């Protein structure tokens, strides 16, 4: 028994006879009949009653339909998997990311993807706001985008894949304010000097909301370059409200991370254009969403 025989058998079932099946398969009817007879010999049972030009399923034939379909589907899945591997032996995937999300979860996502598909080069492009990311994906400048927003991403312009949430925390110098503390109330930021990102970012929106609540502080520095955040903190310029994606980086640099209460978060999402994706992009989305669900 081979898969070709099962495909021929199912074609006869689905087309309602040998003649139509042979036309659909582009094989001669004698060749089709010969393949089916070989299958019947292998199984030790007739699959069809031949009544004139009609082919009527026997009980054994009816019993074979479901396992035959399962076998053919399994083979198709296997072929698709192999084809995907071949397509992902090399290539390039362009991903836009906001700065904090380029720290995490992008590092973890790219690491897992690169280990599985080492021949695919991942090109990470900078985007400073969620609007930047969406526009880059929508216009085709990149295929995927990683962003943070104050709520779920609208599905009007792009397809969105939720990856979880990131909490706001406070990065402070080792010898800075709130010594021996592990958390701080947001109202305690009153009177502090803060380092902030530019308008349009989640981090900036958070501190602006604090000011709207009557919590007054001084903006010591505003920076578009996130690489300057921690040097500024360590130099004593001010404190920085960041997401907990920065937690490990902050600690490795010798600074401290304080949880801000009450809890406030950003939604993290991977976005893509609507419609079909390249094999590399589809594999990246699948891996990212699977990790988020686990």
CSV table of C-alpha atoms in Angstrom, one decimal:
chain,number,residue,atom,x,y,z
A,1,UNK,CA,0.0,0.0,0.0
A,2,UNK,CA,1.3,3.5,-0.8
A,3,UNK,CA,-0.1,7.0,-0.5
A,4,UNK,CA,-0.8,7.3,-4.2
A,5,UNK,CA,-3.2,4.4,-4.0
A,6,UNK,CA,-5.1,6.0,-1.2
A,7,UNK,CA,-5.2,9.3,-3.1
A,8,UNK,CA,-6.7,7.4,-6.1
A,9,UNK,CA,-9.2,5.7,-3.9
A,10,UNK,CA,-10.4,9.0,-2.4
A,11,UNK,CA,-10.6,10.6,-5.8
A,12,UNK,CA,-13.0,7.8,-6.9
A,13,UNK,CA,-15.1,8.3,-3.8
A,14,UNK,CA,-15.2,12.1,-4.1
A,15,UNK,CA,-15.8,12.2,-7.9
A,16,UNK,CA,-18.3,9.4,-7.9
A,17,UNK,CA,-16.6,7.0,-10.2
A,18,UNK,CA,-13.5,5.8,-12.0
A,19,UNK,CA,-14.1,7.9,-15.2
A,20,UNK,CA,-14.4,11.2,-13.4
A,21,UNK,CA,-11.5,10.4,-11.0
A,22,UNK,CA,-9.2,9.6,-13.9
A,23,UNK,CA,-10.0,12.9,-15.6
A,24,UNK,CA,-9.4,14.8,-12.4
A,25,UNK,CA,-6.1,13.0,-11.7
A,26,UNK,CA,-4.9,13.2,-15.3
A,27,UNK,CA,-4.2,9.4,-15.4
A,28,UNK,CA,-5.7,6.8,-17.7
A,29,UNK,CA,-8.6,4.8,-16.4
A,30,UNK,CA,-6.8,1.4,-16.8
A,31,UNK,CA,-3.9,2.8,-14.7
A,32,UNK,CA,-6.4,4.0,-12.1
A,33,UNK,CA,-8.2,0.6,-12.0
A,34,UNK,CA,-4.8,-1.2,-11.7
A,35,UNK,CA,-3.8,0.9,-8.7
A,36,UNK,CA,-7.1,0.3,-7.0
A,37,UNK,CA,-6.9,-3.5,-7.6
A,38,UNK,CA,-3.3,-3.5,-6.2
A,39,UNK,CA,-4.7,-1.7,-3.1
A,40,UNK,CA,-7.5,-4.2,-2.7
A,41,UNK,CA,-4.9,-7.1,-2.9
A,42,UNK,CA,-2.9,-5.4,-0.2
A,43,UNK,CA,-5.9,-5.1,2.0
A,44,UNK,CA,-7.4,-8.5,1.1
A,45,UNK,CA,-10.8,-7.0,0.5
A,46,UNK,CA,-12.8,-5.4,-2.4
A,47,UNK,CA,-13.4,-1.7,-2.0
A,48,UNK,CA,-15.9,-1.2,-4.7
A,49,UNK,CA,-18.7,-3.2,-6.4
A,50,UNK,CA,-18.3,-2.6,-10.1
A,51,UNK,CA,-21.9,-2.3,-11.5
A,52,UNK,CA,-21.6,-1.4,-15.1
A,53,UNK,CA,-19.9,2.0,-15.2
A,54,UNK,CA,-20.7,2.7,-11.6
A,55,UNK,CA,-18.5,2.1,-8.6
A,56,UNK,CA,-20.3,1.4,-5.3
A,57,UNK,CA,-18.4,1.3,-2.1
A,58,UNK,CA,-18.3,-2.0,-0.2
A,59,UNK,CA,-18.5,-2.0,3.6
A,60,UNK,CA,-14.7,-2.3,3.6
A,61,UNK,CA,-14.5,0.7,1.2
A,62,UNK,CA,-16.6,2.8,3.5
A,63,UNK,CA,-14.4,1.8,6.5
A,64,UNK,CA,-11.3,2.9,4.6
A,65,UNK,CA,-12.4,6.4,3.9
A,66,UNK,CA,-11.6,8.1,7.2
A,67,UNK,CA,-8.2,6.5,7.8
A,68,UNK,CA,-7.3,7.2,4.1
A,69,UNK,CA,-8.2,10.8,4.5
A,70,UNK,CA,-6.1,11.0,7.8
A,71,UNK,CA,-3.1,9.4,6.1
A,72,UNK,CA,-3.3,11.8,3.1
A,73,UNK,CA,-3.7,14.8,5.4
A,74,UNK,CA,-0.7,13.7,7.5
A,75,UNK,CA,1.4,13.4,4.4
A,76,UNK,CA,0.3,16.9,3.2
A,77,UNK,CA,1.2,18.3,6.6
A,78,UNK,CA,4.6,16.6,6.4
A,79,UNK,CA,5.3,18.0,3.0
A,80,UNK,CA,4.3,21.5,4.0
A,81,UNK,CA,6.6,21.2,7.1
A,82,UNK,CA,9.5,20.1,5.0
A,83,UNK,CA,8.8,22.9,2.4
A,84,UNK,CA,8.8,25.5,5.2
A,85,UNK,CA,12.1,24.3,6.5
A,86,UNK,CA,13.6,24.6,3.0
A,87,UNK,CA,12.2,28.0,2.6
A,88,UNK,CA,13.6,29.1,5.9
A,89,UNK,CA,17.2,27.9,5.2
A,90,UNK,CA,18.1,31.5,4.4
A,91,UNK,CA,16.4,34.8,3.9
A,92,UNK,CA,15.7,38.0,5.8
A,93,UNK,CA,12.9,39.2,8.2
A,94,UNK,CA,12.5,42.9,8.9
A,95,UNK,CA,11.0,43.8,12.3
A,96,UNK,CA,10.3,47.2,13.7
A,97,UNK,CA,10.3,47.7,17.4
A,98,UNK,CA,9.9,50.4,20.0
A,99,UNK,CA,13.0,50.9,22.2
A,100,UNK,CA,11.9,49.2,25.4
A,101,UNK,CA,10.3,46.3,23.7
A,102,UNK,CA,13.6,45.9,21.7
A,103,UNK,CA,15.1,45.0,25.1
A,104,UNK,CA,12.4,42.6,25.9
A,105,UNK,CA,10.5,40.6,24.7
A,106,UNK,CA,12.3,41.1,21.3
A,107,UNK,CA,15.6,39.7,22.6
A,108,UNK,CA,14.0,36.5,23.7
A,109,UNK,CA,11.9,36.1,20.6
A,110,UNK,CA,14.8,36.7,18.2
A,111,UNK,CA,17.0,34.3,20.2
A,112,UNK,CA,14.5,31.5,20.0
A,113,UNK,CA,13.8,32.1,16.3
A,114,UNK,CA,17.5,32.4,15.3
A,115,UNK,CA,18.4,29.1,17.1
A,116,UNK,CA,15.6,27.4,15.1
A,117,UNK,CA,16.2,29.1,11.8
A,118,UNK,CA,19.9,30.2,11.9
A,119,UNK,CA,20.0,31.0,8.2
A,120,UNK,CA,17.4,33.7,8.4
A,121,UNK,CA,18.7,37.2,9.2
A,122,UNK,CA,16.5,39.3,11.4
A,123,UNK,CA,16.8,43.0,10.7
A,124,UNK,CA,15.6,45.2,13.6
A,125,UNK,CA,14.5,48.7,12.7
A,126,UNK,CA,13.9,51.5,15.2
A,127,UNK,CA,10.5,53.0,15.8
A,128,UNK,CA,9.9,55.4,18.6
A,129,UNK,CA,6.1,55.2,19.0
A,130,UNK,CA,3.3,52.7,18.5
A,131,UNK,CA,2.1,54.8,15.6
A,132,UNK,CA,5.5,54.6,14.0
A,133,UNK,CA,5.4,50.8,14.2
A,134,UNK,CA,2.0,50.5,12.8
A,135,UNK,CA,2.8,52.8,9.9
A,136,UNK,CA,6.0,50.9,9.1
A,137,UNK,CA,4.1,47.6,9.0
A,138,UNK,CA,1.1,49.0,7.1
A,139,UNK,CA,3.2,50.6,4.4
A,140,UNK,CA,5.4,47.5,4.0
A,141,UNK,CA,8.6,49.0,5.3
A,142,UNK,CA,8.8,46.0,7.6
A,143,UNK,CA,6.8,42.8,7.8
A,144,UNK,CA,6.4,42.7,11.6
A,145,UNK,CA,6.3,45.2,14.4
A,146,UNK,CA,6.6,45.0,18.1
A,147,UNK,CA,4.9,47.7,20.1
A,148,UNK,CA,3.5,48.8,23.5
A,149,UNK,CA,0.3,50.6,24.0
A,150,UNK,CA,-2.0,51.7,26.7
A,151,UNK,CA,-4.7,49.3,25.5
A,152,UNK,CA,-5.3,46.6,22.9
A,153,UNK,CA,-4.2,47.6,19.3
A,154,UNK,CA,-7.0,48.3,16.9
A,155,UNK,CA,-7.3,45.7,14.2
A,156,UNK,CA,-8.4,48.3,11.5
A,157,UNK,CA,-5.0,48.8,10.0
A,158,UNK,CA,-2.9,45.7,11.0
A,159,UNK,CA,-3.4,42.3,12.4
A,160,UNK,CA,-2.5,42.2,16.1
A,161,UNK,CA,-1.1,39.3,18.2
A,162,UNK,CA,-1.1,40.0,22.0
A,163,UNK,CA,2.1,39.0,23.8
A,164,UNK,CA,1.2,40.0,27.3
A,165,UNK,CA,1.8,43.1,29.5
A,166,UNK,CA,4.7,45.0,31.0
A,167,UNK,CA,4.6,46.9,34.3
A,168,UNK,CA,6.0,50.3,35.0
A,169,UNK,CA,8.9,50.4,37.4
A,170,UNK,CA,11.3,53.0,38.6
A,171,UNK,CA,15.1,52.9,37.9
A,172,UNK,CA,17.1,54.7,40.5
A,173,UNK,CA,20.9,54.9,41.2
A,174,UNK,CA,22.3,52.6,43.9
A,175,UNK,CA,22.8,55.5,46.3
A,176,UNK,CA,19.8,57.4,45.1
A,177,UNK,CA,16.4,58.2,46.7
A,178,UNK,CA,14.2,55.5,48.3
A,179,UNK,CA,17.1,53.6,49.8
A,180,UNK,CA,16.3,50.1,51.1
A,181,UNK,CA,12.9,50.3,49.4
A,182,UNK,CA,11.6,47.7,46.9
A,183,UNK,CA,8.5,49.7,45.9
A,184,UNK,CA,7.3,53.2,45.8
A,185,UNK,CA,3.9,54.9,45.6
A,186,UNK,CA,3.4,57.0,42.5
A,187,UNK,CA,2.5,60.0,44.6
A,188,UNK,CA,6.0,59.8,46.1
A,189,UNK,CA,7.4,60.9,42.7
A,190,UNK,CA,6.3,64.4,43.6
A,191,UNK,CA,9.3,66.7,43.8
A,192,UNK,CA,11.6,64.2,42.1
A,193,UNK,CA,13.7,64.8,38.9
A,194,UNK,CA,12.6,62.5,36.2
A,195,UNK,CA,14.2,61.4,32.9
A,196,UNK,CA,11.4,60.9,30.3
A,197,UNK,CA,11.0,59.8,26.7
A,198,UNK,CA,9.4,61.8,23.9
A,199,UNK,CA,5.7,62.4,23.4
A,200,UNK,CA,3.9,59.4,21.9
A,201,UNK,CA,5.6,56.8,24.0
A,202,UNK,CA,3.9,54.8,26.7
A,203,UNK,CA,6.5,55.8,29.3
A,204,UNK,CA,5.9,59.5,28.5
A,205,UNK,CA,2.2,59.0,28.6
A,206,UNK,CA,2.5,57.5,32.1
A,207,UNK,CA,4.4,60.4,33.6
A,208,UNK,CA,2.2,62.9,31.9
A,209,UNK,CA,-0.8,61.2,33.5
A,210,UNK,CA,0.8,61.5,36.9
A,211,UNK,CA,1.1,65.3,36.4
A,212,UNK,CA,-2.6,65.4,35.3
A,213,UNK,CA,-3.3,63.8,38.7
A,214,UNK,CA,-1.6,66.7,40.5
A,215,UNK,CA,1.7,64.9,41.1
A,216,UNK,CA,4.3,67.6,40.4
A,217,UNK,CA,7.9,66.7,39.4
A,218,UNK,CA,10.7,68.2,37.4
A,219,UNK,CA,11.6,66.8,33.9
A,220,UNK,CA,15.4,66.7,34.2
A,221,UNK,CA,15.9,65.3,30.7
A,222,UNK,CA,13.9,64.2,27.8
A,223,UNK,CA,15.5,61.8,25.4
A,224,UNK,CA,14.7,59.9,22.2
A,225,UNK,CA,17.8,57.8,22.7
A,226,UNK,CA,16.9,55.0,25.2
A,227,UNK,CA,20.6,54.0,25.3
A,228,UNK,CA,21.1,57.3,27.2
A,229,UNK,CA,18.5,56.5,29.9
A,230,UNK,CA,20.7,54.5,32.2
A,231,UNK,CA,23.9,56.6,31.8
A,232,UNK,CA,21.8,59.6,32.8
A,233,UNK,CA,20.3,57.7,35.8
A,234,UNK,CA,23.7,56.5,36.9
A,235,UNK,CA,25.1,60.0,36.6
A,236,UNK,CA,22.5,61.2,39.0
A,237,UNK,CA,20.6,63.4,36.6
A,238,UNK,CA,17.3,61.9,37.6
A,239,UNK,CA,15.1,58.9,38.0
A,240,UNK,CA,13.5,57.0,35.1
A,241,UNK,CA,10.1,55.4,34.8
A,242,UNK,CA,10.7,52.4,32.5
A,243,UNK,CA,8.9,49.1,31.9
A,244,UNK,CA,10.1,46.0,33.6
A,245,UNK,CA,11.6,44.9,30.3
A,246,UNK,CA,14.6,46.9,31.6
A,247,UNK,CA,14.8,45.2,35.0
A,248,UNK,CA,17.8,42.9,34.2
A,249,UNK,CA,19.7,45.7,32.4
A,250,UNK,CA,19.2,48.1,35.2
A,251,UNK,CA,20.4,45.6,37.8
A,252,UNK,CA,23.4,44.6,35.8
A,253,UNK,CA,24.5,48.2,35.6
A,254,UNK,CA,24.4,48.5,39.3
A,255,UNK,CA,21.2,50.5,39.7
A,256,UNK,CA,18.0,49.5,41.5
A,257,UNK,CA,14.5,48.7,40.3
A,258,UNK,CA,11.5,49.7,42.4
A,259,UNK,CA,7.9,48.6,41.7
A,260,UNK,CA,5.5,51.5,41.3
A,261,UNK,CA,2.2,51.3,43.1
A,262,UNK,CA,-0.6,51.2,42.1
A,263,UNK,CA,0.2,48.9,39.2
A,264,UNK,CA,0.1,50.4,35.7
A,265,UNK,CA,0.9,48.4,32.6
A,266,UNK,CA,1.3,48.5,28.8
A,267,UNK,CA,-0.1,46.0,26.4
A,268,UNK,CA,2.6,44.4,24.3
A,269,UNK,CA,1.7,43.2,20.8
A,270,UNK,CA,3.3,41.9,17.6
A,271,UNK,CA,1.6,43.3,14.6
A,272,UNK,CA,1.6,42.3,10.9
A,273,UNK,CA,0.0,43.3,7.7
A,274,UNK,CA,-3.3,41.6,6.9
A,275,UNK,CA,-3.2,38.7,4.5
A,276,UNK,CA,-0.5,36.1,3.9
A,277,UNK,CA,2.9,36.4,5.5
A,278,UNK,CA,6.3,35.2,4.3
A,279,UNK,CA,7.3,31.8,5.8
A,280,UNK,CA,9.8,33.6,8.0
A,281,UNK,CA,7.2,36.0,9.3
A,282,UNK,CA,4.6,33.3,9.8
A,283,UNK,CA,7.1,31.2,11.8
A,284,UNK,CA,8.1,34.2,13.9
A,285,UNK,CA,4.5,35.0,14.8
A,286,UNK,CA,3.7,31.4,15.6
A,287,UNK,CA,6.7,31.1,17.9
A,288,UNK,CA,6.0,34.4,19.6
A,289,UNK,CA,2.3,33.7,20.2
A,290,UNK,CA,3.0,30.1,21.4
A,291,UNK,CA,5.5,31.5,23.9
A,292,UNK,CA,3.0,34.0,25.1
A,293,UNK,CA,0.4,31.3,25.6
A,294,UNK,CA,2.7,29.0,27.5
